[in-house]
C-alpha cells in the first residue's frame, strides 16, 4: 500500500465471532489494546504475559465490557523451556478444538548503546524474548491452528526491521530476525494449511516501551494504541483471507469507527 494513501476499514461488531485468538504481551500497551479490540468484536481470548495481575486486570475489563472470560496464561518468555511449551500445547489442545489467531506482540527494547559495548547477557535476553520465544510459542500453537478453516498469525514489526540504526542494537537486529521468521513461516504454510502469516508495524504510539526509547518525547503528540486497531482487526479477521507473507504499517489505516 502506498504510504501516501490511507485505508478506511469498517468492521462489523461480530467480525471475530467464533474465533479464539492468542495474544502475547497482553498485559500492557498494544497487546492489551489489541486483546480488548478483539474481544469487542466477539473473539475468545487467550492472554499471555509475564505478570498475572496485569492479565487479570485485562480479563476483568473484558468481562465487565463484553461478558466473557479470557484464559490467562502467565509466562516469562525469557525462561520458556521445552517443558513449559509442551504443557502449553497440551493445555490448549485439551481446552480448544481450534485456535484461529496468534498475535506475537511481546518484546523488549534492550539497552541503547553501541555494539562494541553491548552487554552480551542483555543481547542474549533480547533474542530469547523477541525471537526464540516467538518461535517456541508458534510451534506450540501451530498444531491447533491447523484445525481452523481460516487462521492468522501476526508478527509485530518495526520501522527498524528493514534498515539498521546505530545504538538500537538487539532491538533492531531482532526485528530483522522476526521479518525473516515471518517470511519463512508464511512460505512453509502457504501450500499446506489455511494459516496466513504477516507482520505489522504499529508505528509510533503511546506506550511504555516508546516512552523508554524516547524519554524526551511528549507522549500526548502520539496516537493512542486504539487508533491503530483497524489494521490488527483486518489481519486477524476473515477479510484478509489469502493475504500472506506481507509487511503492513498500521498507520496506513484510519481509526475504526
Short mmCIF file of C-alpha atoms in Angstrom, two decimals:
data_model
loop_
_atom_site.label_atom_id
_atom_site.label_comp_id
_atom_site.label_asym_id
_atom_site.label_seq_id
_atom_site.Cartn_x
_atom_site.Cartn_y
_atom_site.Cartn_z
CA UNK A 1 0.00 0.00 0.00
CA UNK A 2 1.49 3.40 -0.95
CA UNK A 3 2.50 5.41 2.08
CA UNK A 4 0.61 8.48 0.83
CA UNK A 5 -2.73 6.64 0.89
CA UNK A 6 -4.75 5.56 3.88
CA UNK A 7 -7.33 2.83 4.05
CA UNK A 8 -10.68 3.15 5.78
CA UNK A 9 -11.71 -0.23 7.16
CA UNK A 10 -15.21 -0.52 8.58
CA UNK A 11 -15.64 -3.58 10.77
CA UNK A 12 -18.80 -5.39 11.79
CA UNK A 13 -19.38 -5.92 15.52
CA UNK A 14 -19.21 -9.71 15.07
CA UNK A 15 -16.10 -9.68 12.86
CA UNK A 16 -14.29 -12.23 15.04
CA UNK A 17 -17.26 -14.20 16.37
CA UNK A 18 -16.44 -17.85 16.92
CA UNK A 19 -12.69 -17.24 16.78
CA UNK A 20 -10.17 -17.98 19.51
CA UNK A 21 -7.12 -15.71 19.50
CA UNK A 22 -3.86 -15.86 21.44
CA UNK A 23 -2.25 -12.52 22.35
CA UNK A 24 1.24 -12.30 23.84
CA UNK A 25 2.30 -9.30 25.86
CA UNK A 26 -1.38 -8.86 26.64
CA UNK A 27 -0.90 -7.08 29.95
CA UNK A 28 0.28 -3.74 28.58
CA UNK A 29 0.29 -1.35 25.66
CA UNK A 30 -0.58 -2.61 22.21
CA UNK A 31 -1.17 -6.17 23.39
CA UNK A 32 -3.69 -5.04 25.95
CA UNK A 33 -5.44 -2.78 23.46
CA UNK A 34 -5.50 -5.45 20.76
CA UNK A 35 -6.94 -8.02 23.17
CA UNK A 36 -9.76 -5.66 24.09
CA UNK A 37 -10.39 -4.79 20.44
CA UNK A 38 -10.60 -8.48 19.53
CA UNK A 39 -12.96 -9.11 22.43
CA UNK A 40 -15.12 -6.17 21.33
CA UNK A 41 -15.55 -7.99 18.03
CA UNK A 42 -16.62 -11.19 19.83
CA UNK A 43 -13.40 -13.20 19.85
CA UNK A 44 -12.47 -15.51 22.72
CA UNK A 45 -9.06 -14.62 24.11
CA UNK A 46 -6.04 -16.45 25.47
CA UNK A 47 -3.94 -13.82 27.23
CA UNK A 48 -0.21 -14.50 27.64
CA UNK A 49 2.07 -12.22 29.64
CA UNK A 50 4.63 -12.16 32.41
CA UNK A 51 2.55 -10.52 35.15
CA UNK A 52 -0.58 -12.31 36.35
CA UNK A 53 -2.08 -9.21 37.98
CA UNK A 54 -1.95 -7.27 34.71
CA UNK A 55 -3.54 -10.14 32.79
CA UNK A 56 -6.26 -10.40 35.43
CA UNK A 57 -6.99 -6.71 35.08
CA UNK A 58 -7.34 -7.05 31.29
CA UNK A 59 -9.61 -10.05 31.80
CA UNK A 60 -11.72 -8.08 34.28
CA UNK A 61 -12.10 -5.23 31.81
CA UNK A 62 -13.09 -7.63 29.02
CA UNK A 63 -15.57 -9.44 31.25
CA UNK A 64 -17.13 -6.22 32.51
CA UNK A 65 -17.45 -4.79 28.99
CA UNK A 66 -18.38 -7.88 26.98
CA UNK A 67 -19.48 -10.52 29.48
CA UNK A 68 -16.81 -13.08 28.66
CA UNK A 69 -13.83 -14.54 30.46
CA UNK A 70 -10.42 -14.97 28.86
CA UNK A 71 -7.91 -17.71 29.59
CA UNK A 72 -4.94 -16.23 31.48
CA UNK A 73 -1.51 -17.80 30.90
CA UNK A 74 1.29 -16.17 32.92
CA UNK A 75 4.61 -16.94 31.20
CA UNK A 76 8.07 -15.44 31.47
CA UNK A 77 9.25 -15.60 27.88
CA UNK A 78 12.88 -15.27 28.96
CA UNK A 79 12.71 -18.71 30.62
CA UNK A 80 10.39 -20.53 28.25
CA UNK A 81 11.73 -24.10 28.22
CA UNK A 82 10.59 -27.23 26.37
CA UNK A 83 8.51 -28.49 29.27
CA UNK A 84 6.55 -25.25 29.55
CA UNK A 85 5.94 -25.24 25.81
CA UNK A 86 4.73 -28.84 25.86
CA UNK A 87 2.47 -28.12 28.85
CA UNK A 88 1.02 -25.13 26.99
CA UNK A 89 0.44 -27.15 23.83
CA UNK A 90 -1.33 -29.92 25.73
CA UNK A 91 -3.41 -27.49 27.75
CA UNK A 92 -4.59 -25.58 24.70
CA UNK A 93 -5.30 -28.76 22.75
CA UNK A 94 -7.44 -30.10 25.60
CA UNK A 95 -9.35 -26.84 26.05
CA UNK A 96 -9.81 -25.71 22.45
CA UNK A 97 -10.72 -27.59 19.31
CA UNK A 98 -9.04 -24.93 17.23
CA UNK A 99 -7.16 -21.65 17.51
CA UNK A 100 -7.81 -19.04 14.84
CA UNK A 101 -5.32 -16.29 15.61
CA UNK A 102 -1.95 -15.59 17.19
CA UNK A 103 -0.66 -12.08 17.79
CA UNK A 104 3.03 -12.01 18.67
CA UNK A 105 3.17 -8.70 20.49
CA UNK A 106 5.54 -9.31 23.42
CA UNK A 107 9.03 -7.86 23.18
CA UNK A 108 11.67 -5.81 24.94
CA UNK A 109 13.72 -2.80 23.92
CA UNK A 110 17.11 -3.75 25.35
CA UNK A 111 19.94 -1.27 26.06
CA UNK A 112 20.56 1.55 23.62
CA UNK A 113 24.32 1.51 23.21
CA UNK A 114 27.00 0.70 20.64
CA UNK A 115 27.53 -2.89 19.54
CA UNK A 116 31.14 -2.57 20.69
CA UNK A 117 29.97 -2.15 24.28
CA UNK A 118 26.73 -4.10 24.14
CA UNK A 119 26.42 -6.36 27.22
CA UNK A 120 26.22 -9.93 25.95
CA UNK A 121 23.74 -11.13 28.63
CA UNK A 122 21.34 -8.35 27.60
CA UNK A 123 21.82 -9.29 23.94
CA UNK A 124 21.02 -12.94 24.63
CA UNK A 125 18.00 -11.99 26.73
CA UNK A 126 16.58 -9.82 23.94
CA UNK A 127 16.92 -12.63 21.45
CA UNK A 128 15.31 -15.09 23.84
CA UNK A 129 12.27 -12.87 24.38
CA UNK A 130 11.92 -11.21 20.98
CA UNK A 131 12.83 -14.12 18.67
CA UNK A 132 13.31 -17.52 20.32
CA UNK A 133 10.14 -17.41 22.42
CA UNK A 134 8.22 -16.32 19.33
CA UNK A 135 9.30 -19.47 17.52
CA UNK A 136 8.63 -21.64 20.58
CA UNK A 137 5.10 -20.27 21.04
CA UNK A 138 4.41 -20.63 17.33
CA UNK A 139 5.45 -24.28 17.46
CA UNK A 140 3.18 -24.79 20.46
CA UNK A 141 0.09 -23.28 18.84
CA UNK A 142 0.51 -24.36 15.20
CA UNK A 143 -0.92 -27.89 15.56
CA UNK A 144 -4.16 -26.45 16.94
CA UNK A 145 -4.28 -23.62 14.39
CA UNK A 146 -4.24 -26.20 11.60
CA UNK A 147 -7.76 -27.15 12.73
CA UNK A 148 -9.03 -23.68 11.84
CA UNK A 149 -10.54 -23.07 8.40
CA UNK A 150 -9.14 -19.53 8.40
CA UNK A 151 -6.26 -18.72 10.77
CA UNK A 152 -3.91 -15.77 11.05
CA UNK A 153 -0.52 -15.16 12.67
CA UNK A 154 0.69 -11.59 13.13
CA UNK A 155 4.29 -10.72 13.98
CA UNK A 156 4.88 -7.26 15.45
CA UNK A 157 7.32 -5.43 13.21
CA UNK A 158 9.00 -2.04 13.45
CA UNK A 159 10.39 0.75 11.33
CA UNK A 160 13.78 -0.65 12.36
CA UNK A 161 13.14 -4.07 10.79
CA UNK A 162 14.35 -3.02 7.34
CA UNK A 163 17.19 -0.60 8.00
CA UNK A 164 19.82 -0.75 10.73
CA UNK A 165 20.18 2.19 13.10
CA UNK A 166 23.09 3.00 15.38
CA UNK A 167 22.61 2.37 19.12
CA UNK A 168 19.47 0.28 18.68
CA UNK A 169 21.44 -2.96 18.96
CA UNK A 170 19.42 -6.04 19.83
CA UNK A 171 16.03 -4.41 19.23
CA UNK A 172 16.90 -3.58 15.63
CA UNK A 173 18.55 -6.93 14.90
CA UNK A 174 15.74 -8.96 16.48
CA UNK A 175 13.18 -7.11 14.38
CA UNK A 176 15.21 -8.04 11.29
CA UNK A 177 15.10 -11.64 12.51
CA UNK A 178 11.33 -11.56 13.03
CA UNK A 179 10.78 -10.39 9.47
CA UNK A 180 12.79 -13.36 8.24
CA UNK A 181 10.91 -15.70 10.55
CA UNK A 182 7.59 -14.37 9.27
CA UNK A 183 8.57 -14.85 5.61
CA UNK A 184 9.91 -18.38 6.10
CA UNK A 185 6.86 -19.46 8.09
CA UNK A 186 4.44 -17.87 5.62
CA UNK A 187 6.04 -19.69 2.72
CA UNK A 188 6.11 -23.02 4.56
CA UNK A 189 2.43 -22.81 5.48
CA UNK A 190 1.07 -21.29 2.28
CA UNK A 191 0.53 -24.51 0.33
CA UNK A 192 -0.35 -26.94 3.11
CA UNK A 193 -2.57 -25.03 5.57
CA UNK A 194 -5.21 -22.31 5.87
CA UNK A 195 -2.86 -20.23 8.02
CA UNK A 196 -1.72 -16.84 6.77
CA UNK A 197 1.32 -15.11 8.26
CA UNK A 198 2.09 -11.40 8.12
CA UNK A 199 3.94 -8.73 10.06
CA UNK A 200 2.52 -5.44 11.26
CA UNK A 201 4.44 -2.31 12.19
CA UNK A 202 2.29 -0.30 14.62
CA UNK A 203 4.41 2.82 14.19
CA UNK A 204 4.99 5.40 16.91
CA UNK A 205 2.26 5.01 19.52
CA UNK A 206 1.70 6.00 23.13
CA UNK A 207 3.15 3.02 25.00
CA UNK A 208 5.56 2.43 27.87
CA UNK A 209 8.19 0.99 25.53
CA UNK A 210 8.01 4.08 23.33
CA UNK A 211 8.50 6.27 26.40
CA UNK A 212 11.56 4.22 27.36
CA UNK A 213 13.01 4.58 23.88
CA UNK A 214 12.30 8.32 23.59
CA UNK A 215 12.17 9.75 27.13
CA UNK A 216 12.22 13.37 25.91
CA UNK A 217 9.21 12.87 23.64
CA UNK A 218 5.80 14.21 24.65
CA UNK A 219 3.52 11.12 24.58
CA UNK A 220 0.48 13.32 24.01
CA UNK A 221 1.77 14.03 20.50
CA UNK A 222 1.47 10.33 19.63
CA UNK A 223 -1.62 8.36 18.61
CA UNK A 224 -3.19 6.12 21.25
CA UNK A 225 -2.95 2.37 20.52
CA UNK A 226 -6.73 2.40 19.93
CA UNK A 227 -6.08 4.41 16.78
CA UNK A 228 -4.01 1.58 15.29
CA UNK A 229 -6.51 -1.25 15.74
CA UNK A 230 -8.06 -1.21 12.26
CA UNK A 231 -5.01 -2.94 10.81
CA UNK A 232 -4.98 -5.53 13.61
CA UNK A 233 -8.66 -6.32 13.05
CA UNK A 234 -8.21 -6.58 9.29
CA UNK A 235 -5.30 -9.01 9.56
CA UNK A 236 -6.95 -11.11 12.27
CA UNK A 237 -10.36 -11.27 10.59
CA UNK A 238 -11.75 -13.01 7.51
CA UNK A 239 -11.28 -10.04 5.18
CA UNK A 240 -7.54 -10.75 4.96
CA UNK A 241 -8.02 -14.38 3.96
CA UNK A 242 -5.40 -15.31 1.36
CA UNK A 243 -3.13 -12.38 2.30
CA UNK A 244 0.20 -13.73 3.49
CA UNK A 245 3.96 -13.01 3.64
CA UNK A 246 3.42 -9.25 3.70
CA UNK A 247 4.54 -6.41 5.94
CA UNK A 248 1.89 -3.84 6.89
CA UNK A 249 2.06 -0.44 8.56
CA UNK A 250 -0.82 0.26 10.95
CA UNK A 251 -0.68 3.98 10.21
CA UNK A 252 -1.98 3.24 6.73
CA UNK A 253 -5.43 2.66 8.22
CA UNK A 254 -7.80 5.26 9.58
CA UNK A 255 -9.02 4.51 13.10
CA UNK A 256 -12.01 2.19 13.08
CA UNK A 257 -15.32 3.91 13.60
#
